[in-house]
Coordinates of C-alpha atoms in Angstrom, one line a residue:
Chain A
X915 CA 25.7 33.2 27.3
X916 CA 24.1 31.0 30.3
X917 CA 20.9 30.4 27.5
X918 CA 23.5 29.0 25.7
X919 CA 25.1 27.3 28.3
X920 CA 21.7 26.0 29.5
X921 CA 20.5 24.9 25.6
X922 CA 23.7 23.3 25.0
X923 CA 23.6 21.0 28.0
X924 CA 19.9 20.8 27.3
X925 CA 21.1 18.9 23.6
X926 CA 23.9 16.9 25.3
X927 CA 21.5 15.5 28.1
X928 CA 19.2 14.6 25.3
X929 CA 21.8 12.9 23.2
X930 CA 22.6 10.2 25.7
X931 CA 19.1 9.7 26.6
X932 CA 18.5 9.3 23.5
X933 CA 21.5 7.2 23.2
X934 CA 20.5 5.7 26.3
X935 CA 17.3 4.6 25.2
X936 CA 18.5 3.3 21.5
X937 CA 20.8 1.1 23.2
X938 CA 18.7 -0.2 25.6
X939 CA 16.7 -1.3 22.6
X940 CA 19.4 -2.8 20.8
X941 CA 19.8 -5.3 24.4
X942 CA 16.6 -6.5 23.7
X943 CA 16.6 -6.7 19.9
X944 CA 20.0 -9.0 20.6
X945 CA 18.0 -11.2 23.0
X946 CA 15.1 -12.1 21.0
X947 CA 17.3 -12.9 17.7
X948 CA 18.3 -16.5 18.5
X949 CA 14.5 -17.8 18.8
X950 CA 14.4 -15.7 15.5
X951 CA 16.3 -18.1 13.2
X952 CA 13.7 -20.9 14.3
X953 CA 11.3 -19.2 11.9
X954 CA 14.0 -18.0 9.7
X955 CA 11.1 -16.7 7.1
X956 CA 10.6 -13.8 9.1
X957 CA 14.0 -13.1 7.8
X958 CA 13.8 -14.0 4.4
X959 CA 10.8 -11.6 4.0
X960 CA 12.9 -8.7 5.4
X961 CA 15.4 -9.7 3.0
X962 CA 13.2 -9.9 0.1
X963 CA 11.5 -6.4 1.4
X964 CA 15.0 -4.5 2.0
X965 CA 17.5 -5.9 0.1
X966 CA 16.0 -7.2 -3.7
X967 CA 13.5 -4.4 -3.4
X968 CA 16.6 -2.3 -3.0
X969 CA 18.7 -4.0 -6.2
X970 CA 17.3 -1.2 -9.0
X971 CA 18.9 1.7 -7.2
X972 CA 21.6 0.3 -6.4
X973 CA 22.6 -1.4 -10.1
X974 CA 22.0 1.9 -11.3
X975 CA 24.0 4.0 -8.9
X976 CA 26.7 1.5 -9.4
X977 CA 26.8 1.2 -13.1
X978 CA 26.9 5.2 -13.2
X979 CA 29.5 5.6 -10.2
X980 CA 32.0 3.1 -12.3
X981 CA 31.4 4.4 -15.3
X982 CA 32.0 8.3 -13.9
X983 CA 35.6 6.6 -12.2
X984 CA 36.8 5.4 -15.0
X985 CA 36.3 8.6 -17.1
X986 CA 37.4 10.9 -14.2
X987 CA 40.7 8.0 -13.5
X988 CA 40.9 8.6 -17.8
X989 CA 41.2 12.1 -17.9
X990 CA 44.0 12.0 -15.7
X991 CA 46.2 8.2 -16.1
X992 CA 45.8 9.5 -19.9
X993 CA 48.5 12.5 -19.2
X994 CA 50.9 10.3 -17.7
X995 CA 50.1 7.3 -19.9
X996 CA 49.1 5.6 -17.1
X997 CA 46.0 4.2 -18.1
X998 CA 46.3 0.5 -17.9
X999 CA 46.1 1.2 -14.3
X1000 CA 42.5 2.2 -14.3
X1001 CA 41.0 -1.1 -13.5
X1002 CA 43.1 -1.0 -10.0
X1003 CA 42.3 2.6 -9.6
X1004 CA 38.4 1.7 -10.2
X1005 CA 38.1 -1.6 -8.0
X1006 CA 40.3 0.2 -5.2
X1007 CA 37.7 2.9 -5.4
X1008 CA 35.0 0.9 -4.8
X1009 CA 35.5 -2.0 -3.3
X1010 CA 37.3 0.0 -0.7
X1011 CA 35.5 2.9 0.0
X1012 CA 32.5 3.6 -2.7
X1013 CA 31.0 0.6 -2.6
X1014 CA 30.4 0.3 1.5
X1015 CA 29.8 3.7 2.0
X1016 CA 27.2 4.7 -1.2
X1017 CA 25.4 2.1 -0.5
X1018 CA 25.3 2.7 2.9
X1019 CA 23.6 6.2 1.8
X1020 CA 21.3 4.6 -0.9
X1021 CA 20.2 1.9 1.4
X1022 CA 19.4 4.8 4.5
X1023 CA 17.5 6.8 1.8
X1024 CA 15.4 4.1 0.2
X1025 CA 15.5 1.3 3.0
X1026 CA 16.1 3.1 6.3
X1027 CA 13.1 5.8 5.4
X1028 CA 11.1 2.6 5.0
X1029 CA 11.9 0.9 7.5
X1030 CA 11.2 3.9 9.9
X1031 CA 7.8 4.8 8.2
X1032 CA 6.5 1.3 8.6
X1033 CA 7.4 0.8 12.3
X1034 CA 6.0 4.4 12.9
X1035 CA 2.9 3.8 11.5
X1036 CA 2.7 0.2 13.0
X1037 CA 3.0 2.0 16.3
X1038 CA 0.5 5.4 15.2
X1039 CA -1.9 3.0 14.2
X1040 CA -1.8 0.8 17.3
X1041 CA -0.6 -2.4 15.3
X1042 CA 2.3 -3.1 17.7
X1043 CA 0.1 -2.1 20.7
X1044 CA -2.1 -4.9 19.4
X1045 CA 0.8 -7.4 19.0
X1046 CA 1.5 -6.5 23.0
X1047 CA -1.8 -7.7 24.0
X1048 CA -2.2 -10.8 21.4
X1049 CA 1.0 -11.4 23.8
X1050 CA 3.2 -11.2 20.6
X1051 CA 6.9 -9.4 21.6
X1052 CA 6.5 -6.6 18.7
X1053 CA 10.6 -6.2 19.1
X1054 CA 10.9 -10.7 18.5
X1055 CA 8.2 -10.1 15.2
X1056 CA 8.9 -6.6 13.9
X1057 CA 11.7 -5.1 14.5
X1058 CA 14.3 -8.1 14.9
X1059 CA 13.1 -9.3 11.9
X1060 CA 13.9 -6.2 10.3
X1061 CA 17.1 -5.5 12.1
X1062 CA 18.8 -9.1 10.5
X1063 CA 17.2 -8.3 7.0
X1064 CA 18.8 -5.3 7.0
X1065 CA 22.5 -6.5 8.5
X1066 CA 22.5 -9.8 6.0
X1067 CA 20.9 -7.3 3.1
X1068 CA 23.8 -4.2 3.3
X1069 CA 27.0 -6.2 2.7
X1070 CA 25.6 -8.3 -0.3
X1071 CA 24.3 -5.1 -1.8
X1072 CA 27.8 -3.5 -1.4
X1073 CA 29.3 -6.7 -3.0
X1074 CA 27.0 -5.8 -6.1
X1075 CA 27.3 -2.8 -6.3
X1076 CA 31.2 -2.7 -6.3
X1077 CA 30.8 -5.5 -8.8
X1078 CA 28.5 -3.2 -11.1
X1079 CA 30.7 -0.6 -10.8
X1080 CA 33.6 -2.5 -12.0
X1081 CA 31.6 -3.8 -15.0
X1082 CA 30.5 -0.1 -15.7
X1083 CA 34.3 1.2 -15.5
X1084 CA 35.0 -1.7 -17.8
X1085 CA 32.5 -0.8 -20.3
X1086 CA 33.3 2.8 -20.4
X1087 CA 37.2 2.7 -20.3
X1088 CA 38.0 -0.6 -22.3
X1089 CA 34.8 -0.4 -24.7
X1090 CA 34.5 3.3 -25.1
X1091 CA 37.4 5.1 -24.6
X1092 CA 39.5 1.9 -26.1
X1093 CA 42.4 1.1 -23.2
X1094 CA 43.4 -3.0 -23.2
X1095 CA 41.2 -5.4 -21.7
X1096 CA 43.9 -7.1 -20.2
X1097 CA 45.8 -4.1 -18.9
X1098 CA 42.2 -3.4 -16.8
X1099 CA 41.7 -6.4 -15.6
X1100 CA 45.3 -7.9 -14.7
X1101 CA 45.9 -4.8 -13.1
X1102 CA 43.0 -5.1 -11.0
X1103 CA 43.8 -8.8 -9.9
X1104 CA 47.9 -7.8 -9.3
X1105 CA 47.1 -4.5 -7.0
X1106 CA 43.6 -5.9 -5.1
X1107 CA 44.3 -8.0 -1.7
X1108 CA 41.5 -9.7 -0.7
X1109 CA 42.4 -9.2 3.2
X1110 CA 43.8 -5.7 2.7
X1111 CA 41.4 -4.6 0.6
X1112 CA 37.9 -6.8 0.3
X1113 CA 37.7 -8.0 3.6
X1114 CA 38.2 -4.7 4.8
X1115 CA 35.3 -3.5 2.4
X1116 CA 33.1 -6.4 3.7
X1117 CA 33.8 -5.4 7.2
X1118 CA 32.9 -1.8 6.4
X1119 CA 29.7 -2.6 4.9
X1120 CA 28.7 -4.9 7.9
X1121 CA 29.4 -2.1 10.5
X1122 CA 27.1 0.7 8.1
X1123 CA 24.5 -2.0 7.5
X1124 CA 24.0 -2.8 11.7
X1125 CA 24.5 1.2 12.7
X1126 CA 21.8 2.1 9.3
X1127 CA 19.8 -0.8 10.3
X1128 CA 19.7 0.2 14.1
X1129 CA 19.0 3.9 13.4
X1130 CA 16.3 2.9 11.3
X1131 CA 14.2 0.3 13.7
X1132 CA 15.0 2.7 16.7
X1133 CA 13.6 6.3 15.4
X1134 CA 10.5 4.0 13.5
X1135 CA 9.9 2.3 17.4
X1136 CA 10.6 5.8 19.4
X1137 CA 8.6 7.9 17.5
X1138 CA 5.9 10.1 18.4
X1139 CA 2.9 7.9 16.7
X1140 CA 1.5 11.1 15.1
X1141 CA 1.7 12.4 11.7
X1142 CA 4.4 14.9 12.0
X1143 CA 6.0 12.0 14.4
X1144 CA 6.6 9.9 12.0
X1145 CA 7.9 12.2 9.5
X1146 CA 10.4 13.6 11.3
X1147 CA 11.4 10.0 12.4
X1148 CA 12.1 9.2 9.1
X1149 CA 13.9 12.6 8.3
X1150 CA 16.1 12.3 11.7
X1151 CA 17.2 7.9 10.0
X1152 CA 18.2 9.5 6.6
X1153 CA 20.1 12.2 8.2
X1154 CA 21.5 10.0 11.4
X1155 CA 22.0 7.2 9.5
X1156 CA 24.0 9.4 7.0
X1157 CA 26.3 11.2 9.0
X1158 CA 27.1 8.0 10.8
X1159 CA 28.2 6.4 7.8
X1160 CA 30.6 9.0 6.8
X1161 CA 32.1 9.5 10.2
X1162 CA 32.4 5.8 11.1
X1163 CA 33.9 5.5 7.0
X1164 CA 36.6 7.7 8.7
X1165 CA 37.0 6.1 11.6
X1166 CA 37.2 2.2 10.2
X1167 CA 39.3 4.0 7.0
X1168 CA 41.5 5.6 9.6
X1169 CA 42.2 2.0 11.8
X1170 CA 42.2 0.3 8.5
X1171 CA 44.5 2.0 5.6
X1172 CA 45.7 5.0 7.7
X1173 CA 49.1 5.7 9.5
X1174 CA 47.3 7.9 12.5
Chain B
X519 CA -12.3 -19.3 43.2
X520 CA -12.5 -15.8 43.9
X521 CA -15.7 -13.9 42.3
X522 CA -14.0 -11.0 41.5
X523 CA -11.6 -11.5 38.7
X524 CA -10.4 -8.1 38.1
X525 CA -9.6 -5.9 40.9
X526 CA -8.6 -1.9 41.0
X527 CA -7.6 -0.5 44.2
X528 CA -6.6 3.1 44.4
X529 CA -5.3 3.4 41.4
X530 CA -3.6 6.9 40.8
X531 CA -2.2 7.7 37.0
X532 CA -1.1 11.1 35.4
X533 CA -0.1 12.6 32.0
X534 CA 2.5 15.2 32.6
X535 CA 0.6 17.6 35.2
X536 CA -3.0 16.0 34.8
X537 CA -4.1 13.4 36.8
X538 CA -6.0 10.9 34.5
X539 CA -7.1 8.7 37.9
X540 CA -6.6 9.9 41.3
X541 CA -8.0 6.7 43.5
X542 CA -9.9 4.9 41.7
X543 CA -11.5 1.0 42.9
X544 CA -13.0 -0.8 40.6
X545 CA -14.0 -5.0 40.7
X546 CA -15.0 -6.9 38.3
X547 CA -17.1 -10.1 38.8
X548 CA -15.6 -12.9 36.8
X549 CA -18.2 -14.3 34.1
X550 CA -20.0 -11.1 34.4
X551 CA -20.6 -7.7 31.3
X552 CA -18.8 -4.6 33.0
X553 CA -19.4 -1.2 31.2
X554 CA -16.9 1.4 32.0
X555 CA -18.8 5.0 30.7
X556 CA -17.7 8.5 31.3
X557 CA -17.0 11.4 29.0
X558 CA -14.5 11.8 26.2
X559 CA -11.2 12.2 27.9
X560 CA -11.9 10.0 31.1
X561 CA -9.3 8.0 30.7
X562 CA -11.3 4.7 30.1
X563 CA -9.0 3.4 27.3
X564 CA -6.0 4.2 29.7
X565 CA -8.2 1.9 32.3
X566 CA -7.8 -0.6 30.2
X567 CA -4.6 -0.3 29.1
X568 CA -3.9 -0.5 32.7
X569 CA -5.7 -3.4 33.2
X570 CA -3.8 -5.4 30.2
X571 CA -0.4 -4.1 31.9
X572 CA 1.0 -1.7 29.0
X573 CA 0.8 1.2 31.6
X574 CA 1.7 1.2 35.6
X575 CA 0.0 3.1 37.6
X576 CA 1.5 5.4 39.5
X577 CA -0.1 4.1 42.8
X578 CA -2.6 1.5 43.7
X579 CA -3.0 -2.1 42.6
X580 CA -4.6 -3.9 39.3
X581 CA -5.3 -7.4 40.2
X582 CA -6.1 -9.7 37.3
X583 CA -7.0 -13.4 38.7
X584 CA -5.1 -12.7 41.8
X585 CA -1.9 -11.5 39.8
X586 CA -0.7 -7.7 40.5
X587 CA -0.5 -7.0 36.6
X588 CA 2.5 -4.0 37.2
X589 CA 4.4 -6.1 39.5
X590 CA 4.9 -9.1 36.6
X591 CA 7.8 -10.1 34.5
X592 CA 7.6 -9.6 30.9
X593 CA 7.2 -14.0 30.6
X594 CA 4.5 -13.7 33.0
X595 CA 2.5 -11.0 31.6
X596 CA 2.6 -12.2 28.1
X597 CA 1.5 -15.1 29.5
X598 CA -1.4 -13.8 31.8
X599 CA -2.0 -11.8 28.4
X600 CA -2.7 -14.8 26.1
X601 CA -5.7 -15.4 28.0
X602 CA -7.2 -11.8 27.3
X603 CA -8.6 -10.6 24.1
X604 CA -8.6 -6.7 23.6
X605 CA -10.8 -5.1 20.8
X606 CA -9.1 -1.7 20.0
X607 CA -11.0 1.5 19.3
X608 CA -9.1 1.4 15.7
X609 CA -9.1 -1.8 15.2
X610 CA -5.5 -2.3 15.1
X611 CA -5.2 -4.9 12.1
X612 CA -1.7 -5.6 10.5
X613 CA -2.1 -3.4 7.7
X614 CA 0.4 -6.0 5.4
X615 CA -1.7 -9.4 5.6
X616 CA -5.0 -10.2 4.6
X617 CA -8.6 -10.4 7.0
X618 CA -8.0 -14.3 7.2
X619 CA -4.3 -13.9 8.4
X620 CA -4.9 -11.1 10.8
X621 CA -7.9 -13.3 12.4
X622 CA -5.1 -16.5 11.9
X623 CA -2.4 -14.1 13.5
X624 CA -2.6 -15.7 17.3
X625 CA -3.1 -19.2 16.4
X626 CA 0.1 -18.7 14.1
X627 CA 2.0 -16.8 16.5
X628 CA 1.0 -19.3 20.0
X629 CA 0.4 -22.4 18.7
X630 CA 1.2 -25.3 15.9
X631 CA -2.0 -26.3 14.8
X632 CA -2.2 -28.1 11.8
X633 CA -3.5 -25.5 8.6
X634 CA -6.9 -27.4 8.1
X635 CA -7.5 -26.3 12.1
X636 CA -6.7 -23.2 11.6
X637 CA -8.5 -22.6 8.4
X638 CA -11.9 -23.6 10.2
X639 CA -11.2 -22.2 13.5
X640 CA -10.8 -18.7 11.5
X641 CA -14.1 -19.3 9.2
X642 CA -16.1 -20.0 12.3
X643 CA -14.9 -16.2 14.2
X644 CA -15.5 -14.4 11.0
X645 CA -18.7 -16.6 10.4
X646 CA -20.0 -14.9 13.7
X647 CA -19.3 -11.3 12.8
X648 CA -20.3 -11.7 9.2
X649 CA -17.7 -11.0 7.8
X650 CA -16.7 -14.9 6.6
X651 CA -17.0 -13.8 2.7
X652 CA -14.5 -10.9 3.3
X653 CA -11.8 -13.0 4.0
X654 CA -9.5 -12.4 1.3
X655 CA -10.0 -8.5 1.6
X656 CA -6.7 -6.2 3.1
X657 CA -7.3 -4.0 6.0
X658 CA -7.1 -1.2 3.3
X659 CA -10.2 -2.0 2.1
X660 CA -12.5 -2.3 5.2
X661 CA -14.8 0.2 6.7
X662 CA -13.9 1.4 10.1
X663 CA -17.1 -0.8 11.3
X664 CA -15.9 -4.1 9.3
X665 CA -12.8 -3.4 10.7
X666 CA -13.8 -3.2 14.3
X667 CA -15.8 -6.8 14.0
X668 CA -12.6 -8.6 12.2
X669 CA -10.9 -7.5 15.3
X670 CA -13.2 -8.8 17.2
X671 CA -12.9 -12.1 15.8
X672 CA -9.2 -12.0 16.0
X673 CA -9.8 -11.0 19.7
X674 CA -11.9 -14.3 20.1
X675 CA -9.8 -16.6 17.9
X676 CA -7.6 -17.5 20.9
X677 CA -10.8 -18.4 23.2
X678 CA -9.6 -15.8 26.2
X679 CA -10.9 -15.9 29.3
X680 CA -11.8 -12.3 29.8
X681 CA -12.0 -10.0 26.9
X682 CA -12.0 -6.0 26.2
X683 CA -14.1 -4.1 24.1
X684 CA -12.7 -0.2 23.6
X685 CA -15.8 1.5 21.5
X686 CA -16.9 -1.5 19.7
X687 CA -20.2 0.2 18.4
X688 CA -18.4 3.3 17.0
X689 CA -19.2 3.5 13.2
X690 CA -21.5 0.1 13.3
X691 CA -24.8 0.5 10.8
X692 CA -28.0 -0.4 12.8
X693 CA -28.1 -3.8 11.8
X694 CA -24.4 -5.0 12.5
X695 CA -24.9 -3.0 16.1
X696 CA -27.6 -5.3 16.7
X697 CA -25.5 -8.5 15.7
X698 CA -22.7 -7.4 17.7
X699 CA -24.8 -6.7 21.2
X700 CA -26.3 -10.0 20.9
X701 CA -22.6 -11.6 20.2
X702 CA -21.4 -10.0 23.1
X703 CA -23.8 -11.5 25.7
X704 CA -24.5 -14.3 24.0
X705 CA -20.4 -15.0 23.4
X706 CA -19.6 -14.1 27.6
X707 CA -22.6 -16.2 28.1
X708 CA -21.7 -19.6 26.0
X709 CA -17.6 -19.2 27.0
X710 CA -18.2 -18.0 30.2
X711 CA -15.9 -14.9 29.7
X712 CA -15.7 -11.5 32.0
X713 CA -16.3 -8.9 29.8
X714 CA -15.3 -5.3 29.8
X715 CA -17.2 -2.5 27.7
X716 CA -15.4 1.1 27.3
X717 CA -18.4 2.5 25.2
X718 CA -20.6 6.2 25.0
X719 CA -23.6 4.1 23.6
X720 CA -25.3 3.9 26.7
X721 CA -28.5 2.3 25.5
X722 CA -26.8 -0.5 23.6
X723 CA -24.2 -0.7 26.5
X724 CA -27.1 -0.8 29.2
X725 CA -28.9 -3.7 27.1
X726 CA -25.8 -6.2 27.9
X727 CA -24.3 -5.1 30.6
X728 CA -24.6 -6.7 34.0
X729 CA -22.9 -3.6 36.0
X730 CA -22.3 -0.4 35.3
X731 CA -19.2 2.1 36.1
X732 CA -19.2 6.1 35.5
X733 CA -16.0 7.8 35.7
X734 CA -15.2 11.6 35.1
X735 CA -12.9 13.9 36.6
X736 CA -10.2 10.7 38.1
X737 CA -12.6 9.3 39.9
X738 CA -15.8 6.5 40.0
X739 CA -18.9 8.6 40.2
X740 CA -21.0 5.7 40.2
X741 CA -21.7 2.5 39.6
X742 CA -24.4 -0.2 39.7
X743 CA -26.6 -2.4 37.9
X744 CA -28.2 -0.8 34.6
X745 CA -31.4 -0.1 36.3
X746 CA -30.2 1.1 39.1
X747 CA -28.2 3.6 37.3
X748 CA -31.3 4.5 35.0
X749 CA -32.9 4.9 38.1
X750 CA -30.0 7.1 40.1
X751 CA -30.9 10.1 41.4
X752 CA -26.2 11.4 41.0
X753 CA -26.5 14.4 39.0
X754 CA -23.3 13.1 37.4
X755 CA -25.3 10.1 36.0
X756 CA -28.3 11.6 35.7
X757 CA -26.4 13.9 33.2
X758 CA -24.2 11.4 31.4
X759 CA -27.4 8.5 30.9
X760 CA -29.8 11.5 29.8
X761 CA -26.7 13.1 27.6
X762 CA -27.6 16.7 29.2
X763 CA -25.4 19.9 28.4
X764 CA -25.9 21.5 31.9
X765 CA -24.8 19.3 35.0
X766 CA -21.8 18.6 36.9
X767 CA -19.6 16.4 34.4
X768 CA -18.3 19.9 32.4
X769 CA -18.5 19.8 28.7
X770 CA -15.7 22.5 27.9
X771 CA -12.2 21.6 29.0
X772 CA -10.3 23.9 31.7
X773 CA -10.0 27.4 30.0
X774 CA -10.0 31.0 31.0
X775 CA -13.3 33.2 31.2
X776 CA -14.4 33.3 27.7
X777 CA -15.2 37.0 27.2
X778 CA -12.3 38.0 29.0
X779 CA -10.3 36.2 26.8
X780 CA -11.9 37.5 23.7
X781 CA -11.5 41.1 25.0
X782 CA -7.7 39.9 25.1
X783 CA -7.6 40.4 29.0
X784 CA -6.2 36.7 29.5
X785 CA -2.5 36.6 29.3
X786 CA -2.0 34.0 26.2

């Protein structure tokens, strides 16, 4: 009982140092990214390297995940001969919750991983110790660089792959499965706000793309620069980053569209 | 001006339970080739990482040019670090851009010089460590050796003041070894540089350098000029300069009794 005592306050005490420690490291990321948009191809790089990079996985994921919607939303409007309302039923889906948060887990799998891997082995293979003495900030040049690509590269890949998803519902349940073109898409533009329901879905995205982002550049910075180090770095960002996603989806959902 | 550009004054640093330096002084005459030597594990890369402020020490003073490196701001040690180039043991090349851009990387990152300036600046560092035609090459595809020199010229691109070398004779082929011990001197002679040599290659080291340190076990066993060390009658430098098993520098680390221990009578 008191080793369990003992190991669980061992784990709390090294949650918020770690916590600690990662935002600590977000203060200075912050400070160094106004001087950052004077050399604003830093950025551009980071988008090009995160975000297009990132575009085949996530028009593929998108195209399947309307397409599987609007079949699933089918099978079921069909009884109740409610299927004109499928193209609300699909962009509600998505733009409000499976567009942010999928995303969100494709970009920690394929982005964050990177992200982490690269900083890791920057820092194994003394590249950003060699940045400190070249008096070069490796937070200003790697990681903030990095950190914006990543914010700026989330929500537009959300955006996209909502809009796949729609297009994939819409071939599926209009060109397949043969319900009205117009029923799908007047639907869709009656029942979607774009305060209630897009913004919200843009806000969403932002917050998963700066908590993924920050996971990512933190674990790749605070590794141990070995081997194993780096691995388990990038293991701890998928999983981090993941579980974040879904319980800040709850937690924005919750203040959002919920009566709690 | 003050002679001695680099000064260590009881300098005390540990790793977990192991003290790495336990009051060590060291000075370093400006415009001068110091060799720091010692065995494997003596902490001579620490030194200098101490000396270009990424570590504290835990007491005791590094001086560099009159400025207590731990006691600096971030501004101030960047810019006290501009004007010292640091050759790392791996190299340390941005893996992502090309031999040409890591030698460029400084100028890039400090200054605005026109492209043209740059271009020749760069051609005229790798022109001097020969490697000039392997410009266009990636990190990737560099031996360790090459490597090591297109750091040096990325070390000298900036024109420091005082520069570092960690091992750079590690994995160099007879010929480039030659090169480089002549560009050292001849490179702290024409600039005027202090120099600082972490190296195990005693004869190459002892050619160039103007003073010698030996460190093992946390402390400064000796020091002096090259002939006087060759000369010394320590048994610690004897040992070290001669590269002899049995003396009092210990070649095994800390253990238990060996045949104890392979009888199983050490407690693991």
């Amino acid at each position: 009982m008191l080793n369990l005592l003992q190991s669980l306050g061992k784990t709390t005490i090294s949650f918020f140092e770690r916590l600690g420690r990662a935002s600590i490291f977000l203060k200075h990321i912050l400070a160094t990214i106004p001087s950052l948009f004077l050399r604003p191809s830093l950025i551009i790089a980071q988008i090009y390297s995160i975000g297009v990079l990132s575009l085949s996985i996530i028009l593929v994921s998108g195209l399947f995940v309307g397409m599987v919607l609007g079949l699933q939303g089918y099978n079921t409007l069909v009884n109740f001969g409610a299927t004109e309302s499928l193209g609300m039923v699909v962009a509600l889906s998505l733009v409000r919750e499976l567009g942010p948060v999928l995303t969100s887990l494709l970009f920690a799998g394929r982005a964050g991983s990177a992200l982490t891997a690269e900083i890791g082995l920057m820092k194994a293979t003394e590249q950003l110790s060699g940045m400190e003495m070249m008096a070069v900030n490796p937070i200003k040049r790697v990681v903030a660089p990095r950190f914006v690509g990543g914010i700026i590269s989330l929500p537009l890949l959300a955006a996209i792959f909502s809009a796949v998803g729609i297009f994939g519902g819409y071939l599926l349940v209009v060109q397949v499965l043969g319900v009205d073109s117009g029923s799908y898409w007047s639907q869709m533009q009656d029942k979607t706000d774009f305060m209630g329901d897009i913004m919200n879905g843009i806000i969403k995205s932002i917050v998963f793309g700066i908590v993924v982002t920050w996971i990512a550049v933190f674990e790749g910075y605070d590794c141990i620069p070995t081997a194993e180090g780096v691995s388990r770095a990038t293991t701890r960002t998928v999983v981090h980053a993941s579980l974040a996603t879904l319980g800040l989806d709850f937690l924005l959902t919750a203040l959002m569209f919920g009566n709690i | 001006m003050n002679d001695t550009f680099i000064k260590i004054r009881d300098v005390r640093f540990s790793r977990g339970d192991r003290w790495i330096f336990d009051g060590v002084n060291i000075d370093i005459p400006r415009g001068k080739i110091v060799a720091i030597m010692g065995p494997s594990g003596t902490g001579k890369t620490t030194l200098l990482r101490l000396i270009g402020g990424q570590l504290k020490p835990h007491a005791g003073t590094v001086e560099v040019d009159g400025k207590n490196i731990a006691s600096l701001s971030t501004h101030d040690l960047y810019k006290v670090r501009k004007k010292m180039g640091m050759l790392f043991q791996s190299g340390a090349l941005l893996t992502d851009i090309n031999v040409f851009e890591n030698v460029a990387f400084p100028l890039r990152e400090h200054t605005k010089l026109p492209e043209a300036l740059i271009h020749h600046l760069v051609l005229m560092k790798l022109q001097a460590v020969g490697l000039r035609g392997a410009k266009y090459l990636m990190p990737s595809e560099l031996s360790g050796g090459m490597a090591r020199r297109v750091a040096l010229a990325r070390a000298l691109v900036f024109d420091p003041v005082m520069i570092m070398y960690d091992e750079p004779f590690t994995g160099q082929d007879p010929i480039s070894m030659g090169v480089l011990v002549h560009l050292i001197r001849s490179i702290n002679d024409a600039l005027g540089l202090t120099s600082i040599i972490v190296s195990h290659d005693v004869q190459e080291t002892a050619q160039i350098a103007d003073l010698i340190y030996v460190i093992s076990n946390g402390k400064v066993v000796s020091h002096g000029t090259p002939d006087e060390m060759k000369n010394s009658e320590s048994a610690w430098v004897k040992q070290f300069i001669n590269g002899e098993s049995d003396g009092p520098v210990p070649f095994h680390y800390p253990a238990p009794d060996y045949k104890q221990e392979l009888l199983g009578e050490v407690a693991c």
